[in-house]
Amino acid sequence: MRLKDRVAIVTGAARGIGKAIGTAYVKEGAQLVIGDIQGELAKETAAELAKAGGEVRSIGVDLAEPTGGQELVDFCLREFGRVDILVNNAGIGINKRTLDFPLDEWEKVIRINLTGAFLCAQAAGREMVKQSYGKIINICSLSGQRGGIGRAAYGAAKAGLELLTKVMAVELAEQGINVNDIVPGPIATDVGRAMHDPATVEAYNFLVPQKRYGTPEEIANAAVFLASAESDYINGHSLNVDGGFGSAGLMYPLPNSKHS
Ligand code: NAP
């Protein structure tokens, strides 16, 4: 019970990685708020976790809206009276080459992946400062650390989120708040499936040194660690959970190569 009596908000936790993080947090004793644009699905997920003994609330909220982050934090304060942990997980990916990227889609991706996370962190951070305690965890992506075809908006948003992690960690360290991020490699979820056609799946299964996609539970394990007292002296850190993909250079032998 590493998160006993802690109150956690996980955004985008109706499904996928966020749901796995919420599930792990409840198992570790946290009270949980799910904030997701999929209000009905969020309700179902909350009911599922409550059945397993968790204290869970959900709210349908569009975190790409300027008021979304504050609305979510206000809801958490009404339900549980405080917020100890925030996981900025809600995100979308749109895959188009840079020269063809429409401005409205660029702005949509930046708005949810970067601006939405900033606004949630700002609203939650203001509450955490009052209690001199807080853990903020941003879910980034390897696409924010390395160039990838089609990842202009998504990669730029996630790179920005990694830098925001560091700035907030430095600004809030003396006030008892840790800000870190997790950098997933390819993870088997709906966003992963939407962004990866069969050729991409094959390429990842070759290029990732561990030769497979990660699971949402493997990201959740890292999110429990970064929310718990075990990570109290870790601040401004980007924790790659990527099967070694971020460390890899040339992978040899190449498939179909005469040397293979
Ligand atoms: P997912 O299965 O699509 O779950 C994300 C949830 O966030 C969905 O319920 C989604 O609703 C919701 N959401 C989207 N926009 C929102 C908004 N404006 N306000 C509130 N909620 C919103 O995604 P996932 O694969 O679990 O990914 C979770 C996080 O991990 C994302 O930040 C993603 O970028 C990151 N990540 C994923 C991978 C991967 O391979 N899966 C790799 C690296 C990083 P909709 O269904 O309506 O979109």
mmCIF file of C-alpha atoms and ligand atoms in Angstrom:
data_model
loop_
_atom_site.group_PDB
_atom_site.id
_atom_site.type_symbol
_atom_site.label_atom_id
_atom_site.label_comp_id
_atom_site.label_asym_id
_atom_site.label_seq_id
_atom_site.Cartn_x
_atom_site.Cartn_y
_atom_site.Cartn_z
ATOM 1 C CA MET A 1 0.000 0.000 0.000
ATOM 2 C CA ARG A 2 2.597 2.516 -1.144
ATOM 3 C CA LEU A 3 -0.013 5.228 -1.878
ATOM 4 C CA LYS A 4 -2.251 4.740 1.143
ATOM 5 C CA ASP A 5 -4.470 7.801 1.842
ATOM 6 C CA ARG A 6 -3.082 9.700 -1.128
ATOM 7 C CA VAL A 7 -5.488 11.406 -3.519
ATOM 8 C CA ALA A 8 -4.552 10.986 -7.181
ATOM 9 C CA ILE A 9 -5.867 12.469 -10.410
ATOM 10 C CA VAL A 10 -5.093 10.519 -13.581
ATOM 11 C CA THR A 11 -6.149 12.175 -16.838
ATOM 12 C CA GLY A 12 -7.267 10.062 -19.788
ATOM 13 C CA ALA A 13 -7.705 7.106 -17.431
ATOM 14 C CA ALA A 14 -10.934 5.765 -18.954
ATOM 15 C CA ARG A 15 -8.800 3.329 -20.942
ATOM 16 C CA GLY A 16 -5.286 2.404 -22.037
ATOM 17 C CA ILE A 17 -2.197 3.439 -20.094
ATOM 18 C CA GLY A 18 -4.173 5.810 -17.850
ATOM 19 C CA LYS A 19 -6.559 3.030 -16.827
ATOM 20 C CA ALA A 20 -3.616 0.787 -15.961
ATOM 21 C CA ILE A 21 -2.091 3.585 -13.853
ATOM 22 C CA GLY A 22 -5.419 4.230 -12.102
ATOM 23 C CA THR A 23 -5.836 0.509 -11.407
ATOM 24 C CA ALA A 24 -2.338 0.270 -9.915
ATOM 25 C CA TYR A 25 -2.874 3.399 -7.793
ATOM 26 C CA VAL A 26 -6.104 1.998 -6.347
ATOM 27 C CA LYS A 27 -4.328 -1.295 -5.547
ATOM 28 C CA GLU A 28 -1.681 0.743 -3.696
ATOM 29 C CA GLY A 29 -4.362 2.413 -1.558
ATOM 30 C CA ALA A 30 -4.920 5.753 -3.327
ATOM 31 C CA GLN A 31 -8.242 7.495 -3.780
ATOM 32 C CA LEU A 32 -8.636 8.170 -7.482
ATOM 33 C CA VAL A 33 -10.188 10.747 -9.784
ATOM 34 C CA ILE A 34 -10.436 9.885 -13.474
ATOM 35 C CA GLY A 35 -10.730 12.892 -15.784
ATOM 36 C CA ASP A 36 -11.417 11.925 -19.386
ATOM 37 C CA ILE A 37 -13.227 13.354 -22.409
ATOM 38 C CA GLN A 38 -14.944 9.940 -22.670
ATOM 39 C CA GLY A 39 -17.276 10.636 -19.733
ATOM 40 C CA GLU A 40 -19.361 7.445 -20.033
ATOM 41 C CA LEU A 41 -16.346 5.166 -20.396
ATOM 42 C CA ALA A 42 -14.691 6.950 -17.464
ATOM 43 C CA LYS A 43 -17.809 6.202 -15.383
ATOM 44 C CA GLU A 44 -17.636 2.516 -16.351
ATOM 45 C CA THR A 45 -13.941 2.348 -15.491
ATOM 46 C CA ALA A 46 -14.591 4.044 -12.133
ATOM 47 C CA ALA A 47 -17.397 1.545 -11.386
ATOM 48 C CA GLU A 48 -15.105 -1.359 -12.316
ATOM 49 C CA LEU A 49 -12.371 -0.113 -9.957
ATOM 50 C CA ALA A 50 -14.878 0.654 -7.194
ATOM 51 C CA LYS A 51 -16.152 -2.935 -7.418
ATOM 52 C CA ALA A 52 -12.603 -4.061 -6.702
ATOM 53 C CA GLY A 53 -12.697 -1.981 -3.506
ATOM 54 C CA GLY A 54 -11.344 1.372 -4.711
ATOM 55 C CA GLU A 55 -12.626 4.836 -3.850
ATOM 56 C CA VAL A 56 -12.933 6.239 -7.341
ATOM 57 C CA ARG A 57 -14.724 9.213 -8.921
ATOM 58 C CA SER A 58 -14.902 10.205 -12.566
ATOM 59 C CA ILE A 59 -15.649 13.342 -14.520
ATOM 60 C CA GLY A 60 -16.152 13.864 -18.243
ATOM 61 C CA VAL A 61 -13.937 16.820 -19.108
ATOM 62 C CA ASP A 62 -12.238 18.178 -22.216
ATOM 63 C CA LEU A 63 -8.719 19.000 -21.064
ATOM 64 C CA ALA A 64 -7.968 20.749 -24.354
ATOM 65 C CA GLU A 65 -10.311 23.535 -23.189
ATOM 66 C CA PRO A 66 -8.690 26.415 -21.248
ATOM 67 C CA THR A 67 -10.934 25.742 -18.212
ATOM 68 C CA GLY A 68 -10.607 21.916 -18.267
ATOM 69 C CA GLY A 69 -7.662 21.564 -15.869
ATOM 70 C CA GLN A 70 -9.193 23.823 -13.211
ATOM 71 C CA GLU A 71 -12.569 22.076 -13.570
ATOM 72 C CA LEU A 72 -10.886 18.714 -12.944
ATOM 73 C CA VAL A 73 -8.921 19.891 -9.904
ATOM 74 C CA ASP A 74 -12.020 21.624 -8.436
ATOM 75 C CA PHE A 75 -13.934 18.348 -8.841
ATOM 76 C CA CYS A 76 -11.177 16.440 -7.029
ATOM 77 C CA LEU A 77 -11.194 18.978 -4.174
ATOM 78 C CA ARG A 78 -14.986 18.695 -3.846
ATOM 79 C CA GLU A 79 -14.838 14.881 -3.783
ATOM 80 C CA PHE A 80 -11.703 14.246 -1.689
ATOM 81 C CA GLY A 81 -10.615 17.629 -0.236
ATOM 82 C CA ARG A 82 -7.042 17.568 -1.587
ATOM 83 C CA VAL A 83 -4.833 16.469 -4.461
ATOM 84 C CA ASP A 84 -1.510 14.732 -3.803
ATOM 85 C CA ILE A 85 -0.694 13.164 -7.166
ATOM 86 C CA LEU A 86 -1.393 14.317 -10.720
ATOM 87 C CA VAL A 87 -0.659 12.137 -13.736
ATOM 88 C CA ASN A 88 -0.912 14.036 -17.020
ATOM 89 C CA ASN A 89 -1.671 11.105 -19.291
ATOM 90 C CA ALA A 90 -4.486 12.269 -21.638
ATOM 91 C CA GLY A 91 -3.165 12.609 -25.147
ATOM 92 C CA ILE A 92 -3.819 12.083 -28.831
ATOM 93 C CA GLY A 93 -1.584 11.416 -31.802
ATOM 94 C CA ILE A 94 -2.029 12.598 -35.388
ATOM 95 C CA ASN A 95 0.491 11.308 -37.867
ATOM 96 C CA LYS A 96 1.185 13.485 -40.935
ATOM 97 C CA ARG A 97 4.319 14.663 -42.663
ATOM 98 C CA THR A 98 5.376 18.170 -41.638
ATOM 99 C CA LEU A 99 4.857 19.824 -45.033
ATOM 100 C CA ASP A 100 1.274 18.544 -45.139
ATOM 101 C CA PHE A 101 0.338 19.147 -41.492
ATOM 102 C CA PRO A 102 -2.837 21.289 -41.295
ATOM 103 C CA LEU A 103 -2.648 24.070 -38.712
ATOM 104 C CA ASP A 104 -5.920 23.104 -36.991
ATOM 105 C CA GLU A 105 -4.642 19.534 -36.419
ATOM 106 C CA TRP A 106 -1.254 20.828 -35.216
ATOM 107 C CA GLU A 107 -3.062 23.040 -32.698
ATOM 108 C CA LYS A 108 -5.323 20.179 -31.564
ATOM 109 C CA VAL A 109 -2.344 17.944 -30.794
ATOM 110 C CA ILE A 110 -0.438 20.709 -28.967
ATOM 111 C CA ARG A 111 -3.572 21.748 -27.051
ATOM 112 C CA ILE A 112 -4.208 18.400 -25.431
ATOM 113 C CA ASN A 113 -0.704 16.912 -25.131
ATOM 114 C CA LEU A 114 1.098 20.070 -23.974
ATOM 115 C CA THR A 115 -1.225 22.960 -23.061
ATOM 116 C CA GLY A 116 -3.758 20.683 -21.335
ATOM 117 C CA ALA A 117 -1.006 19.084 -19.246
ATOM 118 C CA PHE A 118 0.377 22.543 -18.382
ATOM 119 C CA LEU A 119 -3.044 23.763 -17.228
ATOM 120 C CA CYS A 120 -3.686 20.640 -15.112
ATOM 121 C CA ALA A 121 -0.210 20.943 -13.556
ATOM 122 C CA GLN A 122 -0.787 24.626 -12.855
ATOM 123 C CA ALA A 123 -4.169 24.053 -11.171
ATOM 124 C CA ALA A 124 -2.986 21.012 -9.174
ATOM 125 C CA GLY A 125 0.396 22.615 -8.392
ATOM 126 C CA ARG A 126 -1.308 25.617 -6.747
ATOM 127 C CA GLU A 127 -3.095 23.212 -4.359
ATOM 128 C CA MET A 128 0.066 21.147 -3.735
ATOM 129 C CA VAL A 129 2.015 24.270 -2.749
ATOM 130 C CA LYS A 130 -0.565 24.941 0.019
ATOM 131 C CA GLN A 131 0.065 21.498 1.524
ATOM 132 C CA SER A 132 3.840 21.477 0.808
ATOM 133 C CA TYR A 133 3.464 18.098 -0.849
ATOM 134 C CA GLY A 134 2.802 16.798 -4.332
ATOM 135 C CA LYS A 135 3.875 14.466 -7.107
ATOM 136 C CA ILE A 136 3.324 15.433 -10.740
ATOM 137 C CA ILE A 137 4.028 12.851 -13.422
ATOM 138 C CA ASN A 138 3.842 13.667 -17.126
ATOM 139 C CA ILE A 139 3.428 10.899 -19.686
ATOM 140 C CA CYS A 140 5.707 11.827 -22.569
ATOM 141 C CA SER A 141 6.880 9.706 -25.518
ATOM 142 C CA LEU A 142 9.998 8.548 -27.264
ATOM 143 C CA SER A 143 8.614 10.589 -30.205
ATOM 144 C CA GLY A 144 9.571 13.639 -28.126
ATOM 145 C CA GLN A 145 13.191 12.506 -27.855
ATOM 146 C CA ARG A 146 13.891 11.323 -31.398
ATOM 147 C CA GLY A 147 12.765 12.320 -34.867
ATOM 148 C CA GLY A 148 10.116 10.139 -36.460
ATOM 149 C CA ILE A 149 8.307 10.544 -39.766
ATOM 150 C CA GLY A 150 4.850 12.044 -39.221
ATOM 151 C CA ARG A 151 5.494 12.976 -35.599
ATOM 152 C CA ALA A 152 5.951 16.764 -36.037
ATOM 153 C CA ALA A 153 3.110 17.933 -33.765
ATOM 154 C CA TYR A 154 3.058 14.939 -31.423
ATOM 155 C CA GLY A 155 6.848 14.870 -31.040
ATOM 156 C CA ALA A 156 7.076 18.635 -30.509
ATOM 157 C CA ALA A 157 4.291 18.488 -27.892
ATOM 158 C CA LYS A 158 5.950 15.636 -25.982
ATOM 159 C CA ALA A 159 9.404 17.280 -26.182
ATOM 160 C CA GLY A 160 7.817 20.435 -24.779
ATOM 161 C CA LEU A 161 6.227 18.401 -21.994
ATOM 162 C CA GLU A 162 9.616 16.946 -21.059
ATOM 163 C CA LEU A 163 11.067 20.443 -20.743
ATOM 164 C CA LEU A 164 8.017 21.578 -18.756
ATOM 165 C CA THR A 165 8.756 18.701 -16.352
ATOM 166 C CA LYS A 166 12.244 20.062 -15.714
ATOM 167 C CA VAL A 167 11.144 23.696 -15.320
ATOM 168 C CA MET A 168 8.384 22.790 -12.858
ATOM 169 C CA ALA A 169 10.694 20.441 -10.931
ATOM 170 C CA VAL A 170 13.191 23.264 -10.415
ATOM 171 C CA GLU A 171 10.536 25.858 -9.568
ATOM 172 C CA LEU A 172 8.632 23.682 -7.092
ATOM 173 C CA ALA A 173 11.377 21.559 -5.495
ATOM 174 C CA GLU A 174 11.645 23.684 -2.358
ATOM 175 C CA GLN A 175 7.896 23.446 -1.842
ATOM 176 C CA GLY A 176 7.895 19.669 -1.457
ATOM 177 C CA ILE A 177 6.716 18.890 -4.974
ATOM 178 C CA ASN A 178 8.372 16.357 -7.289
ATOM 179 C CA VAL A 179 7.809 16.653 -11.033
ATOM 180 C CA ASN A 180 9.007 13.796 -13.238
ATOM 181 C CA ASP A 181 8.003 12.192 -16.491
ATOM 182 C CA ILE A 182 7.748 8.755 -18.017
ATOM 183 C CA VAL A 183 8.809 8.180 -21.609
ATOM 184 C CA PRO A 184 7.045 5.139 -23.031
ATOM 185 C CA GLY A 185 8.280 3.363 -26.116
ATOM 186 C CA PRO A 186 5.621 1.627 -28.220
ATOM 187 C CA ILE A 187 2.834 0.363 -25.942
ATOM 188 C CA ALA A 188 -0.030 -1.881 -27.016
ATOM 189 C CA THR A 189 -3.062 0.445 -26.662
ATOM 190 C CA ASP A 190 -5.599 2.169 -28.931
ATOM 191 C CA VAL A 191 -3.349 5.223 -29.508
ATOM 192 C CA GLY A 192 -0.497 2.868 -30.337
ATOM 193 C CA ARG A 193 -2.721 0.957 -32.738
ATOM 194 C CA ALA A 194 -4.039 4.177 -34.367
ATOM 195 C CA MET A 195 -0.534 5.508 -34.998
ATOM 196 C CA HIS A 196 1.102 2.251 -36.076
ATOM 197 C CA ASP A 197 0.208 0.555 -39.344
ATOM 198 C CA PRO A 198 1.339 -3.074 -39.827
ATOM 199 C CA ALA A 199 4.692 -2.007 -41.327
ATOM 200 C CA THR A 200 5.353 0.228 -38.302
ATOM 201 C CA VAL A 201 4.489 -2.609 -35.909
ATOM 202 C CA GLU A 202 6.948 -4.860 -37.727
ATOM 203 C CA ALA A 203 9.631 -2.148 -37.635
ATOM 204 C CA TYR A 204 9.169 -1.576 -33.877
ATOM 205 C CA ASN A 205 9.314 -5.293 -33.172
ATOM 206 C CA PHE A 206 12.670 -5.295 -34.933
ATOM 207 C CA LEU A 207 14.089 -1.976 -33.687
ATOM 208 C CA VAL A 208 13.175 -2.240 -29.994
ATOM 209 C CA PRO A 209 16.078 -4.167 -28.417
ATOM 210 C CA GLN A 210 13.620 -6.250 -26.344
ATOM 211 C CA LYS A 211 11.768 -7.098 -29.618
ATOM 212 C CA ARG A 212 8.258 -6.346 -28.398
ATOM 213 C CA TYR A 213 5.744 -3.656 -27.464
ATOM 214 C CA GLY A 214 5.453 -2.727 -23.805
ATOM 215 C CA THR A 215 2.262 -3.176 -21.800
ATOM 216 C CA PRO A 216 0.225 -0.460 -20.047
ATOM 217 C CA GLU A 217 0.998 -2.252 -16.758
ATOM 218 C CA GLU A 218 4.728 -1.728 -17.321
ATOM 219 C CA ILE A 219 4.109 2.034 -17.536
ATOM 220 C CA ALA A 220 1.877 1.814 -14.439
ATOM 221 C CA ASN A 221 4.715 0.208 -12.438
ATOM 222 C CA ALA A 222 6.904 3.243 -13.163
ATOM 223 C CA ALA A 223 4.014 5.603 -12.330
ATOM 224 C CA VAL A 224 3.542 3.939 -8.915
ATOM 225 C CA PHE A 225 7.259 4.314 -8.181
ATOM 226 C CA LEU A 226 7.284 8.014 -9.154
ATOM 227 C CA ALA A 227 4.165 8.680 -7.050
ATOM 228 C CA SER A 228 5.506 6.900 -3.970
ATOM 229 C CA ALA A 229 7.960 7.907 -1.231
ATOM 230 C CA GLU A 230 10.520 5.577 -2.855
ATOM 231 C CA SER A 231 11.231 8.301 -5.423
ATOM 232 C CA ASP A 232 11.329 11.297 -3.057
ATOM 233 C CA TYR A 233 14.840 12.369 -4.154
ATOM 234 C CA ILE A 234 14.099 11.996 -7.869
ATOM 235 C CA ASN A 235 13.105 15.304 -9.435
ATOM 236 C CA GLY A 236 13.012 16.591 -13.009
ATOM 237 C CA HIS A 237 13.813 13.123 -14.315
ATOM 238 C CA SER A 238 12.638 11.472 -17.541
ATOM 239 C CA LEU A 239 12.251 7.740 -16.975
ATOM 240 C CA ASN A 240 12.295 5.822 -20.249
ATOM 241 C CA VAL A 241 10.192 2.662 -20.203
ATOM 242 C CA ASP A 242 10.884 1.555 -23.727
ATOM 243 C CA GLY A 243 12.594 -1.842 -23.917
ATOM 244 C CA GLY A 244 15.906 -0.081 -24.599
ATOM 245 C CA PHE A 245 14.622 1.682 -27.741
ATOM 246 C CA GLY A 246 15.829 5.135 -26.620
ATOM 247 C CA SER A 247 19.355 3.782 -26.213
ATOM 248 C CA ALA A 248 19.534 1.945 -29.520
ATOM 249 C CA GLY A 249 21.569 2.983 -32.517
ATOM 250 C CA LEU A 250 22.000 0.837 -35.631
ATOM 251 C CA MET A 251 20.325 -2.543 -35.173
ATOM 252 C CA TYR A 252 22.231 -5.203 -37.048
ATOM 253 C CA PRO A 253 21.683 -7.434 -38.953
ATOM 254 C CA LEU A 254 18.919 -5.606 -40.811
ATOM 255 C CA PRO A 255 15.913 -7.698 -41.920
ATOM 256 C CA ASN A 256 16.265 -8.951 -45.501
ATOM 257 C CA SER A 257 19.878 -7.810 -45.550
ATOM 258 C CA LYS A 258 22.369 -10.094 -47.327
ATOM 259 C CA HIS A 259 24.299 -10.069 -44.037
ATOM 260 C CA SER A 260 21.396 -11.400 -41.944
HETATM 261 P P1 NAP B 1 -5.713 6.013 -25.235
HETATM 262 O O1 NAP B 1 -5.899 4.533 -25.128
HETATM 263 O O2 NAP B 1 -6.310 6.725 -26.421
HETATM 264 O O3 NAP B 1 -6.264 6.707 -23.906
HETATM 265 C C1 NAP B 1 -6.192 8.123 -23.777
HETATM 266 C C2 NAP B 1 -7.474 8.633 -23.175
HETATM 267 O O4 NAP B 1 -7.360 10.082 -23.091
HETATM 268 C C3 NAP B 1 -8.695 8.329 -24.056
HETATM 269 O O5 NAP B 1 -9.804 7.968 -23.288
HETATM 270 C C4 NAP B 1 -8.892 9.672 -24.745
HETATM 271 O O6 NAP B 1 -10.186 9.887 -25.254
HETATM 272 C C5 NAP B 1 -8.550 10.628 -23.617
HETATM 273 N N1 NAP B 1 -8.423 11.998 -24.121
HETATM 274 C C6 NAP B 1 -8.045 12.377 -25.370
HETATM 275 N N2 NAP B 1 -8.166 13.707 -25.507
HETATM 276 C C7 NAP B 1 -8.646 14.183 -24.328
HETATM 277 C C8 NAP B 1 -9.036 15.481 -23.875
HETATM 278 N N3 NAP B 1 -8.990 16.551 -24.674
HETATM 279 N N4 NAP B 1 -9.486 15.617 -22.600
HETATM 280 C C9 NAP B 1 -9.581 14.524 -21.798
HETATM 281 N N5 NAP B 1 -9.269 13.281 -22.182
HETATM 282 C C10 NAP B 1 -8.806 13.106 -23.448
HETATM 283 O O7 NAP B 1 -4.137 6.388 -25.174
HETATM 284 P P2 NAP B 1 -2.868 5.568 -24.578
HETATM 285 O O8 NAP B 1 -2.240 4.810 -25.662
HETATM 286 O O9 NAP B 1 -3.276 4.915 -23.325
HETATM 287 O O10 NAP B 1 -1.878 6.795 -24.288
HETATM 288 C C11 NAP B 1 -1.862 7.465 -23.052
HETATM 289 C C12 NAP B 1 -0.697 8.450 -23.032
HETATM 290 O O11 NAP B 1 0.520 7.758 -23.306
HETATM 291 C C13 NAP B 1 -0.819 9.530 -24.108
HETATM 292 O O12 NAP B 1 -0.358 10.758 -23.592
HETATM 293 C C14 NAP B 1 0.123 9.035 -25.200
HETATM 294 O O13 NAP B 1 0.619 10.089 -25.986
HETATM 295 C C15 NAP B 1 1.207 8.395 -24.367
HETATM 296 N N6 NAP B 1 1.996 7.390 -25.102
HETATM 297 C C16 NAP B 1 1.395 6.300 -25.651
HETATM 298 C C17 NAP B 1 2.173 5.380 -26.354
HETATM 299 C C18 NAP B 1 1.580 4.150 -26.987
HETATM 300 O O14 NAP B 1 2.275 3.469 -27.744
HETATM 301 N N7 NAP B 1 0.330 3.823 -26.698
HETATM 302 C C19 NAP B 1 3.542 5.585 -26.502
HETATM 303 C C20 NAP B 1 4.111 6.716 -25.948
HETATM 304 C C21 NAP B 1 3.326 7.609 -25.235
HETATM 305 P P3 NAP B 1 -10.444 9.643 -26.870
HETATM 306 O O15 NAP B 1 -10.626 8.177 -27.007
HETATM 307 O O16 NAP B 1 -11.673 10.452 -27.169
HETATM 308 O O17 NAP B 1 -9.223 10.165 -27.595
#
